[in-house]
Amino acid sequence: MAAKRSGAGSKQSRRKTPSPPAGPEPGNEPALSLERIVATAVELLDTDGLDGLKMRRLADRLGAGAMSLYWHVGNKEQVFDLALDSVLEYRGPAPIDTSKDWRGDVVHMLKDWRAGMLRHPWSAFLLPRRALGPNILARLELLSRTLSRAGVADADLNVAIWSLWNYVIGATTTRASFELSDEDRAAAQQRLASLSQHYPTIERSRLLLDNDWDGAFSKGLDFLLDGLVPKL
Amino acid sequence: MAAKRSGAGSKQSRRKTPSPPAGPEPGNEPALSLERIVATAVELLDTDGLDGLKMRRLADRLGAGAMSLYWHVGNKEQVFDLALDSVLEYRGPAPIDTSKDWRGDVVHMLKDWRAGMLRHPWSAFLLPRRALGPNILARLELLSRTLSRAGVADADLNVAIWSLWNYVIGATTTRASFELSDEDRAAAQQRLASLSQHYPTIERSRLLLDNDWDGAFSKGLDFLLDGLVPKL
DNA sequence: TGATGCACTCGTACAACGTACGATTAATTC
DNA sequence: GAATTAATCGTACGTTGTACGAGTGCATCA
């Protein structure tokens, strides 16, 4: 019974030459690998959504048989985990760790986080329900360090971090769920308009129809930071 | 071709007597109805989670054939929508609409909202990705009215509402996803502890191990409200 | 040289799922 | 009684994740 290799390493093969083994397709497909699987899964998720990712379809796109994937990953859940983490990498402007503008740094990282997830809307729904991967932990670590440097008391640090986390998660999933194809958009607006009508205050403020999402995110974030760090 | 009745009404049958039609079970099961279906679906979701709800199992619990459900609901998605909305009803302390303590009212409603969702953790994951139902809209309307009465400027109202929404959604889904059976808890703690170790600031603040969720929710909410309504 | 084992691929098969279809039965209305 | 309607449900189909085990080519060692 093959022990698979779903253990930990997830490294490439130890073959001398990673040259294509000249399969049925004469030198066409570039050989299966964890990296290719994850990258293709992300593509598929982007185009077809969370429900659009099927193991067979993923394998097709890779020019492989469905069961070949299972040599590289343990199961479908793991594909989700890997795809999610791959989308959350942060290449921030953090070479200088002694930046003066801590607030700017925080806002930059959080906006980048949100933007990345909105580029891959499925990730917004995935993040809150899967275990934390390395890339998101790295972001939390950065956030921790920055806030700590900014003078947030240790006793308030966790509350501050979770508050910002909550805000970003909530804002992103909500935005992502309002995202629709252009055809559906009209119908959805229609539905919301007719719903609003039974809720006068909502209707007056056009809560459900306003779509300056980016502006609302920024302003709310400012309010939250005001509350979290009132000293400055 | 039966037109079904998935149209709108979702009312009970127009039969004279809703007496059990004396099916195979001699007067045992109390007859199918939308209400029973939704209530049983909630039970099933509570015990078996989002993935545990299957049409066949739901029908079994109701003492009915699987396909009988489809007379009352259009499809499984609709079952989710109905179960979700049924869990979000708010019976607030709002007979007096001229309460002096607007901040207390807001906090009460939001805490009740969160508590309700945590009693049914699946609802936390469902809410952000389904269309808004009547009960959640009613909560938003109440929130709107209260904040407006509290003196939040119309221009800031939507930002304030969405900020609170984001905060509650984020806090609740996060908390719900950390919820685990007691057996898994030890393993998860272990995993988090060993993960933390590569992230020094996170480790120092015990971000992932601290579990005073309720306290963190309250404090963060206070900070947010401080930011949103600095006047008072 | 041949034999052995490892890294990897994939065809087949199965159980579980949502639900289309149409037969069936019981109540209501003419 | 005949026709209509409301409701139930057995059967069947297509789709999914994945268990199982056979197959293939390479590297190593005898």
Short mmCIF file of C-alpha atoms (C1' of nucleotides) in Angstrom, two decimals:
data_model
loop_
_atom_site.label_atom_id
_atom_site.label_comp_id
_atom_site.label_asym_id
_atom_site.label_seq_id
_atom_site.Cartn_x
_atom_site.Cartn_y
_atom_site.Cartn_z
CA MET A 1 0.00 0.00 0.00
CA ALA A 2 1.61 3.21 -1.12
CA ALA A 3 2.19 5.47 1.86
CA LYS A 4 1.40 8.45 -0.29
CA ARG A 5 3.25 11.52 0.78
CA SER A 6 0.56 13.61 2.30
CA GLY A 7 2.70 13.79 5.41
CA ALA A 8 4.39 17.12 5.51
CA GLY A 9 7.13 17.80 3.01
CA SER A 10 5.02 18.56 -0.04
CA LYS A 11 8.28 19.04 -1.85
CA GLN A 12 8.95 18.25 -5.46
CA SER A 13 10.13 14.89 -6.64
CA ARG A 14 13.70 13.86 -6.06
CA ARG A 15 14.09 12.77 -9.64
CA LYS A 16 17.28 13.72 -11.40
CA THR A 17 15.60 15.40 -14.31
CA PRO A 18 12.06 16.68 -13.91
CA SER A 19 11.67 16.13 -17.62
CA PRO A 20 8.19 15.03 -18.67
CA PRO A 21 8.03 11.25 -18.63
CA ALA A 22 6.77 11.32 -22.20
CA GLY A 23 3.27 10.20 -21.37
CA PRO A 24 0.43 9.68 -23.82
CA GLU A 25 0.54 13.36 -24.79
CA PRO A 26 3.94 13.57 -26.48
CA GLY A 27 5.70 16.10 -24.28
CA ASN A 28 2.67 18.31 -24.03
CA GLU A 29 1.74 18.70 -20.37
CA PRO A 30 4.43 19.87 -17.93
CA ALA A 31 3.97 17.10 -15.33
CA LEU A 32 1.88 17.21 -12.21
CA SER A 33 3.03 19.00 -9.08
CA LEU A 34 1.53 20.48 -5.96
CA GLU A 35 2.27 23.96 -7.25
CA ARG A 36 0.48 23.39 -10.54
CA ILE A 37 -2.46 21.80 -8.79
CA VAL A 38 -2.90 24.73 -6.44
CA ALA A 39 -2.45 27.33 -9.15
CA THR A 40 -4.99 25.64 -11.38
CA ALA A 41 -7.40 25.24 -8.50
CA VAL A 42 -7.24 28.99 -7.93
CA GLU A 43 -7.99 29.61 -11.60
CA LEU A 44 -10.94 27.28 -11.46
CA LEU A 45 -12.27 28.85 -8.28
CA ASP A 46 -11.93 32.30 -9.81
CA THR A 47 -13.95 31.40 -12.86
CA ASP A 48 -16.45 28.93 -11.45
CA GLY A 49 -16.75 29.75 -7.76
CA LEU A 50 -16.63 27.55 -4.70
CA ASP A 51 -19.10 25.03 -6.07
CA GLY A 52 -17.33 24.95 -9.40
CA LEU A 53 -14.25 23.19 -8.14
CA LYS A 54 -14.56 19.47 -8.87
CA MET A 55 -11.72 17.05 -8.69
CA ARG A 56 -12.44 15.74 -12.18
CA ARG A 57 -12.54 19.16 -13.70
CA LEU A 58 -9.35 20.17 -11.94
CA ALA A 59 -7.64 17.05 -13.23
CA ASP A 60 -8.92 17.69 -16.75
CA ARG A 61 -7.40 21.14 -16.79
CA LEU A 62 -4.13 19.63 -15.71
CA GLY A 63 -4.25 17.00 -18.41
CA ALA A 64 -4.28 14.26 -15.80
CA GLY A 65 -6.57 11.55 -14.55
CA ALA A 66 -8.75 12.45 -11.60
CA MET A 67 -7.14 9.99 -9.25
CA SER A 68 -3.67 11.25 -9.98
CA LEU A 69 -4.38 14.29 -7.86
CA TYR A 70 -4.64 12.11 -4.81
CA TRP A 71 -0.99 11.34 -4.88
CA HIS A 72 -0.25 15.00 -4.20
CA VAL A 73 -3.12 15.96 -1.92
CA GLY A 74 -4.97 14.01 0.71
CA ASN A 75 -8.44 15.12 -0.28
CA LYS A 76 -10.46 17.97 -1.69
CA GLU A 77 -10.50 19.90 1.58
CA GLN A 78 -6.76 20.17 1.40
CA VAL A 79 -7.02 21.70 -2.05
CA PHE A 80 -9.24 24.38 -0.56
CA ASP A 81 -6.77 25.02 2.24
CA LEU A 82 -3.83 25.33 -0.11
CA ALA A 83 -5.67 27.53 -2.58
CA LEU A 84 -6.79 29.80 0.23
CA ASP A 85 -3.36 30.21 1.71
CA SER A 86 -1.78 30.84 -1.66
CA VAL A 87 -4.05 33.82 -2.14
CA LEU A 88 -3.29 35.40 1.21
CA GLU A 89 0.41 36.03 0.79
CA TYR A 90 1.51 39.52 1.71
CA ARG A 91 4.41 41.29 0.10
CA GLY A 92 4.12 44.41 2.14
CA PRO A 93 6.30 47.49 2.21
CA ALA A 94 7.89 46.23 5.38
CA PRO A 95 11.63 46.23 4.81
CA ILE A 96 11.88 49.13 7.21
CA ASP A 97 10.49 47.85 10.46
CA THR A 98 10.77 51.21 12.13
CA SER A 99 8.28 53.08 10.03
CA LYS A 100 6.96 56.23 11.63
CA ASP A 101 3.55 55.94 10.04
CA TRP A 102 2.21 52.90 11.86
CA ARG A 103 -1.37 53.80 11.08
CA GLY A 104 -0.59 54.01 7.40
CA ASP A 105 1.10 50.64 7.60
CA VAL A 106 -1.88 49.03 9.26
CA VAL A 107 -4.33 50.51 6.80
CA HIS A 108 -2.17 49.45 3.90
CA MET A 109 -1.96 45.87 5.02
CA LEU A 110 -5.66 45.60 5.75
CA LYS A 111 -6.66 47.16 2.44
CA ASP A 112 -4.29 44.87 0.60
CA TRP A 113 -5.76 41.93 2.45
CA ARG A 114 -9.27 42.89 1.51
CA ALA A 115 -8.32 43.66 -2.09
CA GLY A 116 -6.66 40.30 -2.47
CA MET A 117 -9.69 38.48 -1.21
CA LEU A 118 -12.02 40.43 -3.44
CA ARG A 119 -9.89 39.44 -6.40
CA HIS A 120 -10.75 35.86 -5.40
CA PRO A 121 -14.18 36.20 -3.82
CA TRP A 122 -14.41 32.53 -2.84
CA SER A 123 -11.54 33.11 -0.43
CA ALA A 124 -13.66 35.45 1.64
CA PHE A 125 -16.10 32.66 2.39
CA LEU A 126 -13.38 30.13 2.97
CA LEU A 127 -11.14 32.03 5.35
CA PRO A 128 -13.44 32.16 8.36
CA ARG A 129 -14.16 28.48 8.34
CA ARG A 130 -10.81 26.85 7.77
CA ALA A 131 -7.82 26.52 10.02
CA LEU A 132 -5.39 29.43 9.88
CA GLY A 133 -2.66 29.00 7.31
CA PRO A 134 0.88 30.39 7.43
CA ASN A 135 0.25 33.43 5.27
CA ILE A 136 -2.66 34.71 7.28
CA LEU A 137 -0.77 34.09 10.49
CA ALA A 138 2.09 36.13 9.10
CA ARG A 139 -0.32 38.99 8.54
CA LEU A 140 -1.60 38.73 12.08
CA GLU A 141 1.94 38.73 13.38
CA LEU A 142 2.73 41.85 11.41
CA LEU A 143 -0.40 43.51 12.69
CA SER A 144 0.48 42.55 16.24
CA ARG A 145 3.95 43.96 15.97
CA THR A 146 2.81 47.19 14.40
CA LEU A 147 0.11 47.88 16.94
CA SER A 148 2.42 46.99 19.75
CA ARG A 149 5.01 49.40 18.45
CA ALA A 150 2.29 52.01 18.12
CA GLY A 151 1.77 51.87 21.83
CA VAL A 152 -1.32 49.71 22.21
CA ALA A 153 -1.20 48.26 25.71
CA ASP A 154 -0.61 44.54 25.94
CA ALA A 155 -3.91 44.13 27.73
CA ASP A 156 -5.76 45.67 24.77
CA LEU A 157 -3.71 44.10 22.03
CA ASN A 158 -5.76 40.99 21.44
CA VAL A 159 -8.99 42.90 21.48
CA ALA A 160 -7.59 45.33 18.95
CA ILE A 161 -6.36 42.60 16.64
CA TRP A 162 -9.58 40.63 16.74
CA SER A 163 -11.62 43.77 16.20
CA LEU A 164 -9.69 44.57 13.05
CA TRP A 165 -9.88 40.95 11.95
CA ASN A 166 -13.63 40.91 12.50
CA TYR A 167 -14.07 44.10 10.56
CA VAL A 168 -12.08 42.92 7.58
CA ILE A 169 -13.73 39.51 7.48
CA GLY A 170 -17.20 40.95 7.77
CA ALA A 171 -16.64 43.67 5.22
CA THR A 172 -15.10 41.31 2.71
CA THR A 173 -17.60 38.49 2.90
CA THR A 174 -20.45 40.95 2.72
CA ARG A 175 -19.00 42.71 -0.26
CA ALA A 176 -18.23 39.44 -1.96
CA SER A 177 -21.75 38.17 -1.49
CA PHE A 178 -23.22 41.30 -3.05
CA GLU A 179 -21.02 40.78 -6.06
CA LEU A 180 -23.05 39.46 -8.95
CA SER A 181 -22.94 39.12 -12.67
CA ASP A 182 -24.21 42.14 -14.55
CA GLU A 183 -27.35 40.35 -15.65
CA ASP A 184 -28.33 39.45 -12.12
CA ARG A 185 -27.47 42.90 -10.88
CA ALA A 186 -30.61 44.52 -12.21
CA ALA A 187 -32.83 41.84 -10.75
CA ALA A 188 -31.08 42.03 -7.41
CA GLN A 189 -31.39 45.81 -7.27
CA GLN A 190 -35.04 45.41 -8.07
CA ARG A 191 -35.50 42.89 -5.29
CA LEU A 192 -33.65 45.00 -2.76
CA ALA A 193 -35.56 48.12 -3.71
CA SER A 194 -38.89 46.40 -3.23
CA LEU A 195 -37.71 44.87 0.02
CA SER A 196 -36.46 48.17 1.37
CA GLN A 197 -39.85 49.61 0.97
CA HIS A 198 -41.08 47.84 4.09
CA TYR A 199 -38.20 49.22 6.11
CA PRO A 200 -38.52 52.99 6.02
CA THR A 201 -35.25 53.99 7.66
CA ILE A 202 -33.27 51.60 5.49
CA GLU A 203 -35.05 52.89 2.47
CA ARG A 204 -34.38 56.50 3.34
CA SER A 205 -30.68 55.94 3.73
CA ARG A 206 -30.50 53.68 0.68
CA LEU A 207 -28.47 51.26 2.78
CA LEU A 208 -28.84 48.37 0.38
CA LEU A 209 -28.48 50.32 -2.81
CA ASP A 210 -25.51 52.47 -2.00
CA ASN A 211 -22.46 50.81 -3.46
CA ASP A 212 -19.49 52.88 -2.48
CA TRP A 213 -17.97 49.84 -0.84
CA ASP A 214 -14.41 51.05 -0.86
CA GLY A 215 -15.29 54.37 0.69
CA ALA A 216 -17.41 52.74 3.37
CA PHE A 217 -14.62 50.34 4.20
CA SER A 218 -12.09 53.13 4.61
CA LYS A 219 -14.33 55.31 6.71
CA GLY A 220 -15.43 52.51 8.99
CA LEU A 221 -11.86 51.44 9.43
CA ASP A 222 -10.91 54.96 10.42
CA PHE A 223 -13.67 55.06 12.99
CA LEU A 224 -12.57 51.74 14.40
CA LEU A 225 -8.94 52.79 14.64
CA ASP A 226 -10.05 56.03 16.28
CA GLY A 227 -11.76 53.97 18.91
CA LEU A 228 -8.91 51.52 19.33
CA VAL A 229 -6.11 54.04 19.67
CA PRO A 230 -7.66 57.22 20.95
CA LYS A 231 -4.33 58.60 22.08
CA LEU A 232 -3.34 59.76 18.63
CA MET B 1 -47.65 19.20 -14.51
CA ALA B 2 -48.29 20.23 -10.97
CA ALA B 3 -47.63 23.92 -10.55
CA LYS B 4 -46.32 23.22 -7.07
CA ARG B 5 -46.75 26.14 -4.80
CA SER B 6 -43.29 27.45 -4.41
CA GLY B 7 -44.65 30.78 -5.53
CA ALA B 8 -44.99 33.02 -2.54
CA GLY B 9 -47.72 32.22 -0.09
CA SER B 10 -46.04 29.41 1.80
CA LYS B 11 -49.24 29.26 3.80
CA GLN B 12 -50.81 26.15 5.17
CA SER B 13 -53.23 24.04 3.21
CA ARG B 14 -56.72 25.30 2.65
CA ARG B 15 -58.12 22.00 3.80
CA LYS B 16 -61.08 22.13 6.10
CA THR B 17 -59.54 19.96 8.76
CA PRO B 18 -55.77 19.68 8.99
CA SER B 19 -56.33 16.27 10.51
CA PRO B 20 -53.72 13.68 9.63
CA PRO B 21 -54.79 11.92 6.44
CA ALA B 22 -54.30 8.59 8.17
CA GLY B 23 -51.31 7.54 6.17
CA PRO B 24 -49.35 4.31 6.52
CA GLU B 25 -48.42 5.22 10.07
CA PRO B 26 -51.81 5.04 11.79
CA GLY B 27 -52.18 8.59 13.06
CA ASN B 28 -48.58 8.80 14.12
CA GLU B 29 -46.90 11.65 12.28
CA PRO B 30 -48.54 15.07 12.44
CA ALA B 31 -48.57 15.78 8.67
CA LEU B 32 -46.01 17.66 6.68
CA SER B 33 -45.90 21.43 6.66
CA LEU B 34 -43.43 24.17 5.90
CA GLU B 35 -43.16 24.99 9.57
CA ARG B 36 -42.32 21.43 10.56
CA ILE B 37 -39.82 21.13 7.74
CA VAL B 38 -38.00 24.28 8.78
CA ALA B 39 -38.03 23.43 12.46
CA THR B 40 -36.68 19.96 11.80
CA ALA B 41 -34.06 21.32 9.46
CA VAL B 42 -32.83 23.61 12.23
CA GLU B 43 -32.60 20.64 14.59
CA LEU B 44 -30.65 18.68 12.05
CA LEU B 45 -28.30 21.57 11.36
CA ASP B 46 -27.72 22.04 15.06
CA THR B 47 -26.72 18.45 15.60
CA ASP B 48 -24.98 17.62 12.33
CA GLY B 49 -23.76 20.93 10.94
CA LEU B 50 -24.06 22.45 7.50
CA ASP B 51 -22.88 19.34 5.71
CA GLY B 52 -25.14 17.15 7.79
CA LEU B 53 -28.35 18.40 6.27
CA LYS B 54 -29.46 15.97 3.57
CA MET B 55 -32.86 15.91 2.05
CA ARG B 56 -33.27 12.22 2.73
CA ARG B 57 -32.33 12.52 6.34
CA LEU B 58 -34.61 15.50 6.81
CA ALA B 59 -37.46 13.55 5.28
CA ASP B 60 -36.71 10.55 7.48
CA ARG B 61 -36.96 12.64 10.62
CA LEU B 62 -40.29 13.90 9.41
CA GLY B 63 -41.56 10.43 8.71
CA ALA B 64 -41.98 11.27 5.05
CA GLY B 65 -40.54 10.27 1.72
CA ALA B 66 -37.68 12.37 0.45
CA MET B 67 -39.56 13.68 -2.52
CA SER B 68 -42.49 14.81 -0.46
CA LEU B 69 -40.43 17.74 0.74
CA TYR B 70 -40.37 19.14 -2.75
CA TRP B 71 -44.02 19.92 -2.63
CA HIS B 72 -43.33 22.44 0.10
CA VAL B 73 -39.95 23.81 -0.90
CA GLY B 74 -38.39 24.45 -4.27
CA ASN B 75 -35.01 22.98 -3.48
CA LYS B 76 -32.44 22.50 -0.78
CA GLU B 77 -31.15 26.05 -0.98
CA GLN B 78 -34.56 27.29 0.04
CA VAL B 79 -34.43 25.08 3.12
CA PHE B 80 -31.20 26.83 4.08
CA ASP B 81 -32.74 30.25 3.56
CA LEU B 82 -35.78 29.45 5.65
CA ALA B 83 -33.79 27.84 8.44
CA LEU B 84 -31.47 30.82 8.55
CA ASP B 85 -34.21 33.36 8.73
CA SER B 86 -36.08 31.42 11.38
CA VAL B 87 -33.08 31.67 13.65
CA LEU B 88 -32.64 35.41 13.27
CA GLU B 89 -35.92 36.58 14.70
CA TYR B 90 -35.58 39.34 17.26
CA ARG B 91 -37.97 39.84 20.13
CA GLY B 92 -36.25 42.87 21.54
CA PRO B 93 -37.23 45.06 24.45
CA ALA B 94 -38.50 47.64 22.02
CA PRO B 95 -42.07 48.39 23.00
CA ILE B 96 -40.91 51.81 24.13
CA ASP B 97 -39.45 53.40 21.06
CA THR B 98 -38.24 56.43 22.95
CA SER B 99 -35.70 54.73 25.15
CA LYS B 100 -33.13 57.05 26.61
CA ASP B 101 -30.37 54.48 26.55
CA TRP B 102 -29.80 54.11 22.83
CA ARG B 103 -26.34 52.68 23.33
CA GLY B 104 -27.68 50.03 25.65
CA ASP B 105 -30.35 49.18 23.09
CA VAL B 106 -27.82 48.80 20.31
CA VAL B 107 -25.53 46.66 22.39
CA HIS B 108 -28.43 44.51 23.51
CA MET B 109 -29.63 43.84 20.01
CA LEU B 110 -26.16 43.06 18.71
CA LYS B 111 -25.32 40.75 21.58
CA ASP B 112 -28.62 38.97 21.15
CA TRP B 113 -27.91 38.62 17.46
CA ARG B 114 -24.52 37.12 18.10
CA ALA B 115 -25.82 34.84 20.86
CA GLY B 116 -28.56 33.54 18.61
CA MET B 117 -26.12 32.70 15.87
CA LEU B 118 -23.74 30.99 18.25
CA ARG B 119 -26.59 28.83 19.44
CA HIS B 120 -26.82 27.70 15.81
CA PRO B 121 -23.24 28.01 14.57
CA TRP B 122 -24.08 27.03 11.00
CA SER B 123 -26.09 30.23 10.70
CA ALA B 124 -22.95 32.31 11.09
CA PHE B 125 -21.50 30.81 7.94
CA LEU B 126 -24.76 31.01 6.07
CA LEU B 127 -25.75 34.59 6.76
CA PRO B 128 -23.04 36.35 4.78
CA ARG B 129 -23.60 34.36 1.66
CA ARG B 130 -27.36 34.27 1.27
CA ALA B 131 -29.81 36.97 0.34
CA LEU B 132 -31.08 39.01 3.26
CA GLY B 133 -34.26 37.64 4.82
CA PRO B 134 -37.03 39.56 6.57
CA ASN B 135 -35.81 38.99 10.11
CA ILE B 136 -32.32 40.25 9.52
CA LEU B 137 -33.66 43.24 7.64
CA ALA B 138 -35.86 44.01 10.60
CA ARG B 139 -32.79 44.07 12.79
CA LEU B 140 -31.05 46.43 10.41
CA GLU B 141 -34.07 48.67 10.37
CA LEU B 142 -34.11 48.78 14.14
CA LEU B 143 -30.41 49.55 14.21
CA SER B 144 -30.88 52.32 11.67
CA ARG B 145 -33.66 53.91 13.62
CA THR B 146 -31.82 53.75 16.91
CA LEU B 147 -28.62 55.24 15.58
CA SER B 148 -30.53 57.90 13.77
CA ARG B 149 -32.35 58.83 16.95
CA ALA B 150 -29.02 58.85 18.73
CA GLY B 151 -27.88 61.66 16.50
CA VAL B 152 -25.69 59.93 13.93
CA ALA B 153 -25.65 62.15 10.88
CA ASP B 154 -27.41 60.81 7.81
CA ALA B 155 -24.16 60.96 5.90
CA ASP B 156 -22.48 58.65 8.40
CA LEU B 157 -25.41 56.36 9.00
CA ASN B 158 -24.68 53.74 6.39
CA VAL B 159 -21.03 53.56 7.33
CA ALA B 160 -21.99 53.10 10.95
CA ILE B 161 -24.47 50.35 10.20
CA TRP B 162 -22.14 48.44 7.93
CA SER B 163 -19.31 48.77 10.40
CA LEU B 164 -21.40 47.21 13.13
CA TRP B 165 -22.65 44.56 10.73
CA ASN B 166 -19.11 43.73 9.71
CA TYR B 167 -18.00 43.50 13.27
CA VAL B 168 -20.78 41.16 14.30
CA ILE B 169 -20.42 38.94 11.25
CA GLY B 170 -16.68 38.68 11.62
CA ALA B 171 -16.77 38.04 15.34
CA THR B 172 -19.45 35.42 15.05
CA THR B 173 -18.05 33.43 12.17
CA THR B 174 -14.62 33.45 13.76
CA ARG B 175 -15.91 32.32 17.09
CA ALA B 176 -18.06 29.66 15.47
CA SER B 177 -15.15 28.28 13.51
CA PHE B 178 -13.03 27.98 16.63
CA GLU B 179 -15.80 25.99 18.25
CA LEU B 180 -14.96 22.32 18.31
CA SER B 181 -15.90 19.16 20.03
CA ASP B 182 -14.11 18.59 23.31
CA GLU B 183 -12.02 15.78 21.88
CA ASP B 184 -10.69 17.93 19.06
CA ARG B 185 -10.11 20.84 21.39
CA ALA B 186 -6.92 19.45 22.85
CA ALA B 187 -5.48 18.66 19.44
CA ALA B 188 -6.41 22.08 18.14
CA GLN B 189 -4.82 23.84 21.10
CA GLN B 190 -1.73 21.77 20.50
CA ARG B 191 -1.66 22.74 16.85
CA LEU B 192 -2.15 26.42 17.58
CA ALA B 193 0.47 26.45 20.28
CA SER B 194 3.06 24.90 17.99
CA LEU B 195 2.07 27.26 15.18
CA SER B 196 2.27 30.32 17.40
CA GLN B 197 5.81 29.52 18.17
CA HIS B 198 6.94 30.82 14.79
CA TYR B 199 5.14 34.09 15.35
CA PRO B 200 6.68 35.67 18.42
CA THR B 201 4.32 38.57 18.98
CA ILE B 202 1.28 36.36 18.57
CA GLU B 203 2.79 33.88 20.93
CA ARG B 204 3.55 36.49 23.56
CA SER B 205 0.01 37.80 23.57
CA ARG B 206 -1.49 34.32 23.42
CA LEU B 207 -3.77 35.60 20.68
CA LEU B 208 -4.85 32.17 19.54
CA LEU B 209 -5.12 30.59 22.95
CA ASP B 210 -6.99 33.24 24.83
CA ASN B 211 -10.62 32.32 24.83
CA ASP B 212 -12.49 35.08 26.53
CA TRP B 213 -14.60 35.51 23.43
CA ASP B 214 -17.49 37.26 25.10
CA GLY B 215 -15.27 39.79 26.80
CA ALA B 216 -13.35 40.51 23.62
CA PHE B 217 -16.59 40.99 21.72
CA SER B 218 -17.90 43.48 24.26
CA LYS B 219 -14.71 45.46 24.49
CA GLY B 220 -14.19 45.67 20.75
CA LEU B 221 -17.78 46.71 20.30
CA ASP B 222 -17.28 49.48 22.82
CA PHE B 223 -14.21 50.70 20.99
CA LEU B 224 -16.08 50.68 17.72
CA LEU B 225 -19.03 52.59 19.14
CA ASP B 226 -16.62 55.07 20.68
CA GLY B 227 -15.24 55.69 17.23
CA LEU B 228 -18.62 55.87 15.56
CA VAL B 229 -20.29 58.24 17.97
CA PRO B 230 -17.54 60.28 19.60
CA LYS B 231 -19.98 62.90 20.76
CA LEU B 232 -21.11 60.96 23.76
"C1'" DT C 1 22.31 -7.97 -16.90
"C1'" DG C 2 18.55 -8.65 -14.43
"C1'" DA C 3 15.89 -8.01 -10.22
"C1'" DT C 4 13.84 -5.12 -6.85
"C1'" DG C 5 11.68 -1.21 -5.04
"C1'" DC C 6 10.03 3.45 -5.32
"C1'" DA C 7 7.49 7.50 -7.20
"C1'" DC C 8 3.78 8.32 -9.66
"C1'" DT C 9 -0.38 7.69 -12.76
"C1'" DC C 10 -4.98 6.29 -13.74
"C1'" DG C 11 -9.24 3.05 -15.01
"C1'" DT C 12 -12.86 1.11 -12.66
"C1'" DA C 13 -16.14 0.99 -9.26
"C1'" DC C 14 -19.07 2.34 -5.43
"C1'" DA C 15 -21.82 4.80 -2.21
"C1'" DA C 16 -24.08 9.10 -1.34
"C1'" DC C 17 -26.32 12.98 -2.94
"C1'" DG C 18 -30.00 16.36 -5.18
"C1'" DT C 19 -33.86 16.03 -7.69
"C1'" DA C 20 -36.81 15.01 -12.41
"C1'" DC C 21 -40.64 12.31 -13.54
"C1'" DG C 22 -44.85 10.29 -13.15
"C1'" DA C 23 -47.96 7.16 -10.67
"C1'" DT C 24 -50.98 7.18 -6.76
"C1'" DT C 25 -54.23 8.48 -3.38
"C1'" DA C 26 -57.42 11.34 -0.85
"C1'" DA C 27 -60.21 15.45 -0.44
"C1'" DT C 28 -63.14 19.10 -2.74
"C1'" DT C 29 -66.07 20.89 -6.04
"C1'" DC C 30 -69.29 20.44 -9.65
"C1'" DG D 1 -70.51 10.12 -10.01
"C1'" DA D 2 -66.97 12.83 -12.61
"C1'" DA D 3 -63.46 16.05 -12.66
"C1'" DT D 4 -60.15 18.80 -10.29
"C1'" DT D 5 -56.90 19.73 -6.99
"C1'" DA D 6 -53.49 18.95 -3.06
"C1'" DA D 7 -50.24 16.09 -1.47
"C1'" DT D 8 -47.26 11.94 -1.14
"C1'" DC D 9 -43.65 9.01 -2.63
"C1'" DG D 10 -41.02 5.00 -5.44
"C1'" DT D 11 -37.92 4.75 -8.95
"C1'" DA D 12 -34.34 6.33 -11.56
"C1'" DC D 13 -30.61 9.34 -13.40
"C1'" DG D 14 -26.64 12.13 -13.44
"C1'" DT D 15 -22.89 13.93 -10.62
"C1'" DT D 16 -19.79 13.87 -6.98
"C1'" DG D 17 -15.60 12.36 -3.83
"C1'" DT D 18 -12.62 8.82 -3.42
"C1'" DA D 19 -11.12 3.51 -2.24
"C1'" DC D 20 -8.72 0.03 -4.52
"C1'" DG D 21 -5.36 -1.95 -7.05
"C1'" DA D 22 -3.06 -2.54 -11.40
"C1'" DG D 23 0.16 -0.41 -14.30
"C1'" DT D 24 4.57 2.31 -15.78
"C1'" DG D 25 9.15 4.01 -15.91
"C1'" DC D 26 13.26 5.13 -13.25
"C1'" DA D 27 17.18 4.28 -9.88
"C1'" DT D 28 19.71 1.32 -7.36
"C1'" DC D 29 22.04 -2.77 -6.29
"C1'" DA D 30 23.23 -7.72 -7.07
#
